[in-house]
Short mmCIF file of C-alpha atoms and ligand atoms in Angstrom, two decimals:
data_model
loop_
_atom_site.label_atom_id
_atom_site.label_comp_id
_atom_site.label_asym_id
_atom_site.label_seq_id
_atom_site.Cartn_x
_atom_site.Cartn_y
_atom_site.Cartn_z
CA MET A 1230 10.64 7.02 -6.73
CA LEU A 1231 12.11 7.06 -3.24
CA ASP A 1232 13.01 10.66 -2.41
CA LEU A 1233 15.79 11.76 -0.06
CA ARG A 1234 13.61 12.11 3.03
CA GLY A 1235 11.88 8.81 2.26
CA PHE A 1236 15.30 7.17 2.12
CA LEU A 1237 16.32 8.72 5.45
CA GLN A 1238 13.07 7.54 6.97
CA LYS A 1239 13.85 3.99 5.83
CA ALA A 1240 17.34 4.28 7.31
CA LYS A 1241 15.77 5.44 10.56
CA GLU A 1242 13.40 2.48 10.65
CA ASP A 1243 16.43 0.29 10.07
CA GLY A 1244 18.23 1.82 13.10
CA ASP A 1245 20.70 3.24 10.62
CA LEU A 1246 20.24 6.99 11.11
CA LEU A 1247 21.85 9.26 13.66
CA GLU A 1248 20.19 12.64 14.21
CA LEU A 1249 22.38 15.42 15.61
CA GLU A 1250 21.64 19.00 16.61
CA GLU A 1251 23.52 22.23 17.16
CA VAL A 1252 26.56 21.20 15.20
CA ASP A 1253 28.66 23.84 13.48
CA TRP A 1254 28.45 23.85 9.68
CA ASP A 1255 32.04 25.05 9.71
CA LEU A 1256 34.25 21.91 9.86
CA GLU A 1257 32.46 20.21 12.74
CA LEU A 1258 29.82 18.63 10.51
CA GLY A 1259 32.56 17.54 8.10
CA THR A 1260 34.61 15.98 10.86
CA ILE A 1261 31.71 14.06 12.33
CA THR A 1262 30.77 12.88 8.87
CA GLU A 1263 34.28 11.64 8.25
CA LEU A 1264 34.40 9.75 11.54
CA LEU A 1265 31.11 8.03 10.79
CA VAL A 1266 32.13 7.22 7.23
CA GLU A 1267 35.35 5.67 8.50
CA LYS A 1268 33.38 3.56 10.95
CA GLY A 1269 30.94 2.46 8.29
CA GLY A 1270 28.44 4.04 10.66
CA ALA A 1271 24.91 5.33 10.43
CA ALA A 1272 23.60 7.96 8.04
CA LEU A 1273 23.60 11.44 9.59
CA LEU A 1274 20.87 14.06 9.72
CA PHE A 1275 21.82 17.43 11.20
CA ASP A 1276 19.34 20.08 12.35
CA LYS A 1277 19.25 23.27 14.45
CA PHE A 1278 22.48 24.78 13.21
CA LYS A 1279 23.79 27.69 15.18
CA GLY A 1280 22.41 30.86 13.64
CA TYR A 1281 19.82 29.02 11.55
CA PRO A 1282 16.17 28.33 12.24
CA GLU A 1283 15.11 24.79 13.02
CA GLY A 1284 14.24 22.73 9.98
CA TYR A 1285 17.14 23.77 7.73
CA ARG A 1286 18.81 20.40 7.61
CA VAL A 1287 21.87 18.66 6.15
CA ALA A 1288 22.20 14.89 5.63
CA THR A 1289 25.54 13.13 5.13
CA ASN A 1290 27.07 9.64 5.06
CA LEU A 1291 24.16 8.66 2.85
CA TYR A 1292 25.31 5.87 0.56
CA GLY A 1293 28.57 4.89 2.22
CA THR A 1294 27.65 1.33 3.17
CA VAL A 1295 26.53 -1.50 0.95
CA ARG A 1296 23.44 -1.86 3.09
CA ARG A 1297 22.27 1.72 2.60
CA PHE A 1298 23.26 1.73 -1.04
CA ALA A 1299 20.98 -1.27 -1.54
CA VAL A 1300 18.11 0.48 0.26
CA ALA A 1301 18.68 3.61 -1.81
CA ILE A 1302 18.24 1.71 -5.05
CA GLY A 1303 15.31 -0.39 -3.89
CA MET A 1304 17.16 -3.67 -3.35
CA PRO A 1305 16.95 -5.82 -0.21
CA ASN A 1306 19.24 -4.48 2.53
CA THR A 1307 20.99 -7.84 2.63
CA SER A 1308 22.20 -7.55 -0.98
CA SER A 1309 25.88 -8.25 -1.57
CA ARG A 1310 28.25 -5.97 -3.42
CA MET A 1311 28.20 -8.24 -6.45
CA ASP A 1312 24.36 -8.36 -6.39
CA ILE A 1313 24.37 -4.57 -6.65
CA ILE A 1314 27.05 -4.49 -9.33
CA LYS A 1315 25.07 -6.96 -11.43
CA ARG A 1316 21.85 -4.99 -11.06
CA TRP A 1317 23.67 -1.75 -11.95
CA ARG A 1318 24.95 -3.33 -15.18
CA ALA A 1319 21.36 -2.93 -16.35
CA LEU A 1320 21.73 -5.50 -19.09
CA ASP A 1321 18.05 -5.25 -20.02
CA PHE A 1322 18.04 -1.45 -19.93
CA THR A 1323 15.12 0.34 -21.55
CA PRO A 1324 14.68 4.07 -20.98
CA VAL A 1325 11.95 5.12 -18.56
CA LYS A 1326 11.43 8.77 -19.46
CA PRO A 1327 10.50 11.30 -16.77
CA VAL A 1328 6.89 12.53 -16.65
CA GLU A 1329 5.96 16.19 -16.47
CA VAL A 1330 3.69 17.30 -13.63
CA ASN A 1331 2.35 20.76 -12.82
CA THR A 1332 3.36 20.97 -9.22
CA GLY A 1333 5.08 19.12 -6.42
CA PRO A 1334 6.66 19.55 -2.98
CA ILE A 1335 9.71 21.31 -4.45
CA LEU A 1336 7.51 24.35 -5.17
CA GLU A 1337 6.47 24.73 -1.52
CA ASN A 1338 8.90 27.67 -1.37
CA ALA A 1339 10.00 29.60 -4.44
CA TYR A 1340 12.24 32.64 -4.76
CA PHE A 1341 13.25 34.63 -7.80
CA GLY A 1342 15.69 37.43 -8.56
CA ASP A 1343 16.56 39.62 -5.59
CA ASP A 1344 14.82 37.34 -3.11
CA ILE A 1345 17.34 34.55 -3.63
CA ASN A 1346 19.78 33.95 -0.80
CA LEU A 1347 21.78 30.73 -0.80
CA TYR A 1348 23.04 31.48 2.70
CA GLN A 1349 19.59 30.67 4.01
CA PHE A 1350 20.88 27.09 4.07
CA PRO A 1351 23.55 25.95 6.55
CA VAL A 1352 25.99 25.18 3.75
CA PRO A 1353 28.95 23.26 5.21
CA ARG A 1354 32.64 23.87 4.92
CA TYR A 1355 33.77 20.27 5.10
CA HIS A 1356 37.57 20.07 5.36
CA GLU A 1357 40.21 22.16 7.03
CA HIS A 1358 41.77 23.67 3.92
CA ASP A 1359 38.62 23.98 1.82
CA GLY A 1360 38.39 27.31 0.08
CA GLY A 1361 34.68 27.78 0.58
CA ARG A 1362 31.29 26.46 1.54
CA TYR A 1363 30.09 23.69 -0.77
CA ILE A 1364 26.36 23.58 -1.35
CA GLY A 1365 26.81 20.97 -4.07
CA THR A 1366 28.52 17.68 -3.18
CA GLY A 1367 25.54 15.33 -3.08
CA VAL A 1368 24.26 17.26 -6.06
CA ALA A 1369 22.69 16.45 -9.44
CA VAL A 1370 23.61 18.98 -12.14
CA ILE A 1371 21.13 18.96 -15.03
CA MET A 1372 21.78 20.29 -18.55
CA ARG A 1373 20.26 19.87 -22.00
CA ASP A 1374 22.38 19.10 -25.05
CA PRO A 1375 21.49 21.93 -27.46
CA ASP A 1376 21.98 19.71 -30.51
CA GLU A 1377 20.47 16.44 -29.47
CA GLY A 1378 17.96 17.67 -26.89
CA GLU A 1379 19.04 14.95 -24.49
CA ILE A 1380 19.09 15.75 -20.78
CA ASN A 1381 22.33 14.91 -19.00
CA VAL A 1382 22.82 14.72 -15.25
CA GLY A 1383 26.21 14.68 -13.53
CA VAL A 1384 27.60 15.18 -10.05
CA GLN A 1385 29.75 18.30 -10.03
CA ARG A 1386 30.83 20.31 -7.07
CA VAL A 1387 29.20 23.64 -6.40
CA MET A 1388 30.76 26.31 -4.17
CA VAL A 1389 28.85 29.33 -2.89
CA HIS A 1390 30.42 32.62 -3.99
CA ASP A 1391 27.68 34.92 -2.76
CA GLU A 1392 23.94 34.96 -2.18
CA LYS A 1393 23.10 34.44 -5.85
CA THR A 1394 26.30 33.15 -7.44
CA VAL A 1395 28.00 29.76 -7.27
CA GLY A 1396 31.09 28.18 -8.80
CA LEU A 1397 30.60 24.96 -10.77
CA TYR A 1398 33.66 22.77 -11.27
CA ILE A 1399 33.36 20.25 -14.10
CA SER A 1400 36.30 18.00 -15.01
CA PRO A 1401 37.42 17.78 -18.64
CA GLY A 1402 35.57 15.23 -20.73
CA LYS A 1403 32.48 15.00 -18.51
CA HIS A 1404 29.22 15.10 -20.43
CA ASN A 1405 28.16 18.35 -18.80
CA ALA A 1406 31.51 19.90 -19.77
CA LEU A 1407 30.90 18.95 -23.40
CA ILE A 1408 27.35 20.30 -23.31
CA ARG A 1409 28.32 23.55 -21.59
CA GLN A 1410 30.98 24.13 -24.21
CA LYS A 1411 28.39 23.85 -26.99
CA TYR A 1412 26.51 26.86 -25.60
CA TRP A 1413 29.70 28.80 -24.96
CA SER A 1414 30.95 28.20 -28.51
CA LYS A 1415 27.87 30.08 -29.69
CA GLY A 1416 28.58 32.87 -27.22
CA GLU A 1417 25.64 31.84 -25.05
CA SER A 1418 25.30 31.06 -21.37
CA CYS A 1419 24.48 27.47 -20.51
CA PRO A 1420 21.12 26.93 -18.78
CA VAL A 1421 21.47 24.66 -15.77
CA VAL A 1422 19.40 23.17 -12.97
CA MET A 1423 21.21 22.13 -9.81
CA ASP A 1424 19.48 19.78 -7.43
CA PHE A 1425 21.05 19.95 -3.96
CA GLY A 1426 18.85 17.27 -2.39
CA PRO A 1427 18.12 14.77 -5.14
CA ALA A 1428 16.37 11.43 -4.89
CA PRO A 1429 19.00 8.78 -4.13
CA LEU A 1430 18.56 7.04 -7.48
CA LEU A 1431 18.89 10.26 -9.43
CA PHE A 1432 22.07 11.17 -7.55
CA LEU A 1433 23.57 7.71 -7.91
CA SER A 1434 22.74 7.60 -11.62
CA ALA A 1435 24.25 11.06 -12.08
CA ALA A 1436 27.41 9.86 -10.35
CA SER A 1437 27.66 6.80 -12.61
CA HIS A 1438 29.31 6.36 -15.96
CA VAL A 1439 26.02 6.13 -17.82
CA PRO A 1440 27.04 6.19 -21.50
CA TRP A 1441 26.73 9.34 -23.62
CA GLY A 1442 23.33 9.43 -25.31
CA ILE A 1443 21.47 7.93 -22.37
CA SER A 1444 19.86 10.38 -19.98
CA GLU A 1445 20.51 9.67 -16.32
CA PHE A 1446 16.81 10.49 -15.76
CA ASP A 1447 15.84 7.57 -17.99
CA TRP A 1448 18.43 5.40 -16.28
CA ALA A 1449 17.15 6.22 -12.81
CA GLY A 1450 13.58 5.68 -14.00
CA TYR A 1451 14.53 2.27 -15.33
CA LEU A 1452 16.21 1.28 -12.06
CA ALA A 1453 13.23 2.51 -10.04
CA ASN A 1454 10.70 0.90 -12.35
CA GLU A 1455 8.85 4.20 -12.45
CA PRO A 1456 9.42 7.57 -14.08
CA ILE A 1457 10.80 10.56 -12.21
CA GLU A 1458 8.26 13.36 -11.86
CA VAL A 1459 9.55 16.69 -13.13
CA ILE A 1460 8.23 20.23 -13.42
CA PRO A 1461 9.49 22.33 -16.33
CA GLY A 1462 11.60 25.10 -14.78
CA LYS A 1463 10.17 28.63 -15.17
CA ILE A 1464 13.52 30.10 -16.18
CA THR A 1465 15.26 27.38 -18.16
CA GLY A 1466 12.53 24.93 -19.11
CA LEU A 1467 14.86 22.22 -17.79
CA PRO A 1468 13.30 19.47 -15.69
CA VAL A 1469 13.04 20.31 -11.98
CA PRO A 1470 12.57 17.08 -10.00
CA ALA A 1471 9.24 17.50 -8.23
CA ASN A 1472 10.19 15.65 -5.04
CA SER A 1473 13.68 16.96 -4.50
CA GLU A 1474 14.65 19.06 -1.51
CA ILE A 1475 16.44 22.15 -2.84
CA VAL A 1476 16.75 23.07 -6.52
CA VAL A 1477 18.05 26.13 -8.33
CA GLU A 1478 17.80 27.27 -11.92
CA GLY A 1479 20.50 29.41 -13.40
CA GLU A 1480 22.91 30.21 -16.17
CA CYS A 1481 26.52 29.17 -16.39
CA LEU A 1482 28.34 32.15 -17.88
CA PRO A 1483 30.95 31.77 -20.62
CA PRO A 1484 34.50 32.08 -19.27
CA GLU A 1485 35.02 35.27 -21.29
CA VAL A 1486 32.21 36.88 -19.31
CA GLU A 1487 33.18 35.86 -15.81
CA LEU A 1488 35.46 33.54 -13.87
CA ARG A 1489 36.03 33.43 -10.13
CA ILE A 1490 38.45 31.62 -7.87
CA GLU A 1491 37.02 28.21 -6.97
CA GLY A 1492 38.37 25.63 -4.53
CA PRO A 1493 40.27 24.03 -3.19
CA LEU A 1494 38.12 21.17 -1.95
CA GLY A 1495 39.52 18.03 -0.37
CA GLU A 1496 38.99 15.57 -3.19
CA TRP A 1497 38.22 11.92 -3.75
CA THR A 1498 41.87 10.91 -4.05
CA GLY A 1499 42.40 12.11 -0.48
CA TYR A 1500 44.33 15.18 -1.53
CA TYR A 1501 43.81 18.76 -2.50
CA ALA A 1502 44.55 17.91 -6.08
CA GLY A 1503 42.95 20.72 -7.97
CA GLY A 1504 44.00 23.62 -5.79
CA GLU A 1505 42.22 26.88 -6.35
CA ARG A 1506 41.81 28.37 -9.79
CA GLN A 1507 39.62 30.51 -11.97
CA GLU A 1508 36.44 28.59 -12.80
CA PRO A 1509 33.09 29.41 -14.40
CA VAL A 1510 30.21 30.70 -12.30
CA VAL A 1511 26.47 30.15 -12.32
CA ARG A 1512 24.07 33.03 -11.76
CA VAL A 1513 21.13 31.68 -9.82
CA LYS A 1514 17.79 32.93 -11.17
CA ALA A 1515 15.34 30.80 -9.23
CA LEU A 1516 15.46 28.88 -5.96
CA TYR A 1517 12.94 26.28 -4.86
CA HIS A 1518 12.83 24.21 -1.70
CA ARG A 1519 10.54 21.97 0.26
CA ASN A 1520 9.45 22.81 3.76
CA LYS A 1521 12.13 21.72 6.21
CA PRO A 1522 14.63 21.27 3.37
CA ILE A 1523 17.46 18.76 3.52
CA LEU A 1524 20.78 19.58 1.86
CA ALA A 1525 22.54 16.40 0.72
CA GLY A 1526 26.23 16.28 1.62
CA VAL A 1527 28.56 13.76 0.01
CA PRO A 1528 31.95 15.31 0.82
CA PRO A 1529 34.97 13.53 -0.61
CA ILE A 1530 36.84 11.47 1.95
CA LYS A 1531 40.21 9.75 1.67
CA PRO A 1532 39.95 6.32 0.01
CA PRO A 1533 38.92 3.70 0.76
CA ARG A 1534 36.39 5.40 2.98
CA TYR A 1535 34.85 7.71 0.45
CA ALA A 1536 31.36 8.61 1.61
CA PHE A 1537 29.83 6.73 -1.23
CA ALA A 1538 30.04 3.24 -2.65
CA VAL A 1539 32.32 4.53 -5.36
CA GLN A 1540 32.87 1.18 -6.95
CA VAL A 1541 29.28 0.88 -8.06
CA ARG A 1542 29.34 3.95 -10.23
CA THR A 1543 32.22 2.66 -12.37
CA THR A 1544 32.54 -1.12 -12.12
CA PRO A 1545 29.30 -2.17 -13.87
CA PHE A 1546 30.00 0.06 -16.87
CA LEU A 1547 33.54 -1.21 -17.21
CA TRP A 1548 32.26 -4.77 -17.09
CA ASN A 1549 29.78 -3.94 -19.85
CA ASP A 1550 32.49 -2.26 -21.93
CA LEU A 1551 34.76 -5.29 -21.63
CA GLU A 1552 32.05 -7.62 -22.88
CA LYS A 1553 31.20 -5.22 -25.69
CA ALA A 1554 34.87 -5.36 -26.68
CA GLY A 1555 34.45 -9.10 -27.10
CA ILE A 1556 36.24 -10.23 -23.95
CA ARG A 1557 34.68 -13.49 -22.85
CA GLY A 1558 34.99 -15.39 -19.62
CA ILE A 1559 34.70 -12.47 -17.20
CA LYS A 1560 33.59 -13.71 -13.80
CA GLY A 1561 33.82 -10.45 -11.93
CA VAL A 1562 35.17 -6.91 -12.08
CA TRP A 1563 36.04 -4.57 -9.23
CA GLU A 1564 37.22 -0.97 -9.27
CA HIS A 1565 38.93 -1.10 -5.93
CA GLU A 1566 37.98 1.39 -3.24
CA ALA A 1567 41.61 2.20 -2.41
CA GLY A 1568 41.82 3.74 -5.87
CA GLY A 1569 38.66 5.72 -5.29
CA GLY A 1570 36.72 3.29 -7.48
CA ARG A 1571 38.66 4.39 -10.50
CA MET A 1572 42.40 3.96 -10.45
CA ILE A 1573 42.83 0.28 -9.54
CA THR A 1574 40.94 -2.30 -11.59
CA ILE A 1575 40.71 -5.99 -10.76
CA ILE A 1576 39.28 -8.46 -13.27
CA SER A 1577 38.53 -12.07 -12.52
CA LEU A 1578 38.76 -14.09 -15.73
CA LYS A 1579 38.41 -17.66 -16.93
CA GLN A 1580 41.33 -17.72 -19.33
CA GLU A 1581 40.56 -19.48 -22.56
CA TYR A 1582 43.59 -18.80 -24.73
CA GLY A 1583 47.04 -17.30 -24.75
CA GLY A 1584 46.89 -13.54 -24.47
CA HIS A 1585 43.38 -13.55 -23.07
CA ALA A 1586 44.35 -12.00 -19.72
CA MET A 1587 46.51 -9.32 -21.29
CA GLN A 1588 43.74 -8.57 -23.76
CA ALA A 1589 41.27 -8.09 -20.92
CA GLY A 1590 43.67 -5.82 -19.06
CA LEU A 1591 44.40 -3.68 -22.07
CA ALA A 1592 40.73 -3.49 -23.01
CA ALA A 1593 40.02 -2.22 -19.50
CA VAL A 1594 42.53 0.59 -19.89
CA GLY A 1595 41.11 1.32 -23.34
CA SER A 1596 37.50 1.59 -22.24
CA HIS A 1597 35.74 4.82 -21.27
CA GLY A 1598 35.34 4.29 -17.55
CA GLY A 1599 38.28 1.95 -17.08
CA GLY A 1600 40.77 4.31 -18.65
CA TYR A 1601 39.84 7.51 -16.85
CA MET A 1602 42.80 8.07 -14.51
CA SER A 1603 43.66 4.37 -14.61
CA LYS A 1604 46.80 3.36 -12.70
CA LEU A 1605 46.84 -0.37 -12.29
CA VAL A 1606 44.95 -3.31 -13.72
CA ILE A 1607 45.23 -6.75 -12.18
CA VAL A 1608 43.80 -9.77 -13.92
CA VAL A 1609 43.34 -12.91 -11.85
CA ASP A 1610 41.92 -16.36 -12.45
CA GLU A 1611 38.24 -17.01 -12.09
CA ASP A 1612 38.51 -18.67 -8.69
CA ILE A 1613 39.54 -15.34 -7.15
CA ASP A 1614 36.98 -12.91 -5.78
CA PRO A 1615 38.00 -9.53 -7.23
CA THR A 1616 36.30 -7.64 -4.40
CA ASP A 1617 38.53 -9.37 -1.86
CA LEU A 1618 41.97 -7.79 -1.86
CA ASN A 1619 43.34 -10.49 0.42
CA ASP A 1620 42.30 -13.08 -2.11
CA VAL A 1621 43.90 -11.10 -4.93
CA LEU A 1622 47.20 -10.55 -3.10
CA TRP A 1623 47.26 -14.17 -2.07
CA VAL A 1624 47.64 -14.99 -5.76
CA LYS A 1625 50.57 -12.63 -6.01
CA ALA A 1626 52.19 -14.23 -2.98
CA ASN A 1627 51.88 -17.69 -4.44
CA PRO A 1628 52.61 -17.47 -8.14
CA MET A 1629 52.09 -20.60 -10.15
CA PRO A 1630 55.39 -22.24 -11.09
CA ASN A 1631 56.47 -22.55 -14.69
CA PHE A 1632 54.20 -19.98 -16.24
CA ARG A 1633 55.75 -18.13 -19.11
CA GLY A 1634 55.04 -14.77 -20.61
CA THR A 1635 51.44 -13.83 -20.70
CA ARG A 1636 50.04 -17.24 -21.48
CA PHE A 1637 47.69 -18.72 -18.93
CA THR A 1638 49.45 -17.03 -16.10
CA ASN A 1639 47.97 -16.98 -12.72
CA ALA A 1640 48.03 -13.22 -12.39
CA HIS A 1641 48.96 -10.27 -14.54
CA GLU A 1642 49.63 -6.77 -13.54
CA ILE A 1643 49.10 -4.58 -16.53
CA LEU A 1644 51.32 -1.56 -16.17
CA ILE A 1645 51.60 0.66 -19.19
CA TRP A 1646 54.92 2.45 -19.57
CA ALA A 1647 55.59 5.42 -21.78
CA SER A 1648 58.63 6.85 -23.43
CA LYS A 1649 57.28 10.28 -24.35
CA SER A 1650 54.90 11.25 -21.63
CA LYS A 1651 57.05 14.19 -20.55
CA LYS A 1652 55.96 15.98 -23.65
CA SER A 1653 52.42 14.70 -23.58
CA ARG A 1654 49.88 17.48 -23.69
CA TYR A 1655 47.12 15.17 -22.67
CA SER A 1656 47.77 14.55 -19.03
CA PHE A 1657 44.53 14.66 -17.15
CA ASN A 1658 43.78 18.14 -15.98
CA HIS A 1659 47.14 19.37 -17.13
CA HIS A 1660 45.92 22.94 -17.07
CA ALA A 1661 45.08 22.54 -13.41
CA MET A 1662 48.49 21.14 -12.73
CA LYS A 1663 50.03 24.06 -14.53
CA SER A 1664 48.28 26.54 -12.35
CA LEU A 1665 49.27 24.63 -9.25
CA ASN A 1666 52.83 24.12 -10.20
CA GLY A 1667 53.85 27.67 -10.89
CA GLY A 1668 52.79 27.44 -14.51
CA LYS A 1669 54.92 24.39 -15.20
CA GLN A 1670 53.64 21.41 -17.13
CA MET A 1671 52.72 18.58 -14.87
CA ARG A 1672 55.55 16.10 -14.51
CA SER A 1673 54.72 12.70 -15.81
CA ASP A 1674 58.02 10.91 -16.03
CA TRP A 1675 57.14 7.36 -16.55
CA TYR A 1676 53.43 6.71 -16.52
CA LEU A 1677 51.42 6.76 -19.68
CA PRO A 1678 48.01 6.18 -18.08
CA LEU A 1679 46.38 9.51 -17.58
CA CYS A 1680 47.48 9.38 -14.01
CA THR A 1681 47.95 12.25 -11.67
CA GLY A 1682 47.54 10.92 -8.15
CA SER A 1683 51.17 10.51 -7.22
CA GLU A 1684 52.23 13.63 -9.07
CA ARG A 1685 49.54 15.54 -7.28
CA ILE A 1686 50.84 14.30 -3.99
CA LYS A 1687 54.25 15.68 -4.82
CA ILE A 1688 52.80 19.00 -5.81
CA ASP A 1689 50.58 19.45 -2.83
CA GLY A 1690 50.83 16.97 -0.01
CA LYS A 1691 47.95 18.26 2.09
CA LYS A 1692 45.51 15.57 3.00
CA ALA A 1693 41.79 16.03 2.72
CA HIS A 1694 40.95 15.11 6.27
CA ALA A 1695 38.64 17.37 8.16
CA THR A 1696 40.09 18.91 11.28
CA GLN A 1697 39.52 16.73 14.26
CA LYS A 1698 38.18 19.40 16.52
CA PRO A 1699 37.80 18.52 20.19
CA GLU A 1700 34.01 18.71 19.93
CA ALA A 1701 34.04 16.13 17.19
CA LEU A 1702 36.22 13.82 19.21
CA LEU A 1703 33.69 14.19 21.97
CA TYR A 1704 31.04 12.96 19.61
CA ARG A 1705 33.19 10.00 18.72
CA VAL A 1706 33.45 9.01 22.38
CA LEU A 1707 29.75 9.59 22.79
CA LEU A 1708 28.87 7.44 19.84
CA ALA A 1709 31.09 4.63 20.93
CA SER A 1710 29.71 4.67 24.45
CA THR A 1711 26.05 4.86 23.48
CA ASP A 1712 26.40 1.85 21.24
CA PRO A 1713 27.66 -0.94 23.50
CA GLY A 1714 30.68 -2.59 21.99
CA SER A 1715 30.14 -0.50 18.88
CA SER A 1716 28.87 -3.72 17.41
CA ARG A 1717 26.68 -1.96 14.92
CA PHE A 1718 29.59 -0.05 13.54
CA ALA A 1719 31.89 -3.03 13.65
CA SER A 1720 29.61 -5.16 11.55
CA ARG A 1721 29.01 -2.31 9.13
CA THR A 1722 32.75 -1.87 8.70
CA ASP A 1723 32.94 -5.28 7.08
CA ASP A 1724 30.14 -4.18 4.90
CA GLN A 1725 31.76 -1.01 3.71
CA GLY A 1726 31.42 -0.67 -0.01
C1 FMN B 2443 30.52 12.79 -4.75
C2 FMN B 2443 31.01 13.01 -6.14
C3 FMN B 2443 31.59 14.22 -6.47
C4 FMN B 2443 32.01 14.47 -7.76
N1 FMN B 2443 32.51 15.69 -8.06
C5 FMN B 2443 32.79 16.00 -9.34
C6 FMN B 2443 33.16 17.33 -9.70
O1 FMN B 2443 33.28 18.22 -8.86
N2 FMN B 2443 33.40 17.60 -11.00
C7 FMN B 2443 33.28 16.63 -11.96
O2 FMN B 2443 33.46 16.91 -13.12
N3 FMN B 2443 32.96 15.35 -11.63
C8 FMN B 2443 32.69 15.02 -10.36
N4 FMN B 2443 32.32 13.74 -10.04
C9 FMN B 2443 32.34 12.70 -11.08
C10 FMN B 2443 31.16 12.76 -12.04
O3 FMN B 2443 29.97 13.07 -11.39
C11 FMN B 2443 30.96 11.43 -12.75
O4 FMN B 2443 32.11 11.16 -13.49
C12 FMN B 2443 29.73 11.39 -13.65
O5 FMN B 2443 29.73 10.17 -14.31
C13 FMN B 2443 29.73 12.50 -14.66
O6 FMN B 2443 28.55 12.44 -15.44
P1 FMN B 2443 28.58 12.13 -17.00
O7 FMN B 2443 28.81 10.64 -17.10
O8 FMN B 2443 27.25 12.56 -17.50
O9 FMN B 2443 29.73 12.90 -17.59
C14 FMN B 2443 31.89 13.47 -8.74
C15 FMN B 2443 31.33 12.25 -8.41
C16 FMN B 2443 30.89 12.02 -7.13
C17 FMN B 2443 30.26 10.70 -6.82
MN1 MN B 2444 25.96 11.45 -18.82
#
């Protein structure tokens, strides 16, 4: 399977990698990353950080364009967004289990106990108001379900507290949150492996809504057509990917034992939504890294320019769920980038009967991936390309005359209204909102969908942009002038996933 440095090498051969030196890990790297993400620009590889020896590297803007996403998953670099979505639906999925090996590049450097120091890596602070240095953004967090034995992999942010301790923030309902709770309920710590420079396919699978019961390792193996090589971890026995860049083993302590202030981190909605709060910590027991290690950075960036083709990790699974629910006639689905690939759903449908469009819209809100923080579902006729917002809005601007109710209409907007949401205890992350809002319940006046975006904005209006330091602006000028007409960036902008 293509590892991170192999992927960067391919990007380089494709003229799609920018290598920078002597950048500050504190905000400057984050700012440059954001500028390049916004341009749909090249992948970035940083080296020679001030105060760090050469060869301790960070890579960002990895999977932010359709072109690089395709390369990362082994598809031709000319693949379209819909080509990728269809492949990621994995309709003929069969698990390809990882294989155990005795050794691999990840063991080139190994540290245990007192010898562990996470500050040996130039861990970035990405955005102006971030509460810490985040070693885990392009991360794969690996846990084993104690009941079923299944390995789950998710992307969950990891903040450095000290040399041997990190904070791990997992949102409610995520598979790793459910697994971690199983250990805690027995009064045990949860064993965990955190991979800070995973193979692209492992990271992208971990970021995706792979259904419960399917290991993201098996999913990635299926997509790669070959198993991932893993080494059983000395401390946890969990699989340590043999070709990853930086991996730690550790234990996530029960909240009764220890909590520490985590966050805030500029988040994927473009806001500091979560604030800072008491969160569980992981004690790091073992640290492994390759020679000249590369830390993967996928910092959240304001939609639609999130540094990742966010749509791909949700759309294919929603499409599958809709068909499983018996909805026929679906021509395309798109979780629009402006909603961070989650909050705005567009379905293109060949309507076959009265109520069909409404049924599709409601099924979307009722499905696992489609309902998580859902805000708006738009169902359009099958001649409309759901990935093209102009096409979709064009329908709205030109409604068909004489349509009535929900029957064979040209376009539906499915908005779900509630009468009792003020008292609802089930607002997404309501505990977080409570802590942010002086202990008050989150206000949810009129939306039923488990929405928080607009409420969050009211609570804390800080945007997640990195500071545009003068040095970073200099880089922007430099980049534009070294690339005549910025044609490379311009064409990539159209491409942005
Ligand atoms: C870059 C990135 C950062 C993310 N950060 C977090 C996070 O900090 N906490 C979290 O619970 N989910 C986070 N997610 C979302 C989860 O990784 C995603 O929902 C994944 O499907 C969870 O795995 P699961 O399906 O096994 O629950 C992030 C996703 C991406 C792509
Ligand atoms: Mn999972």
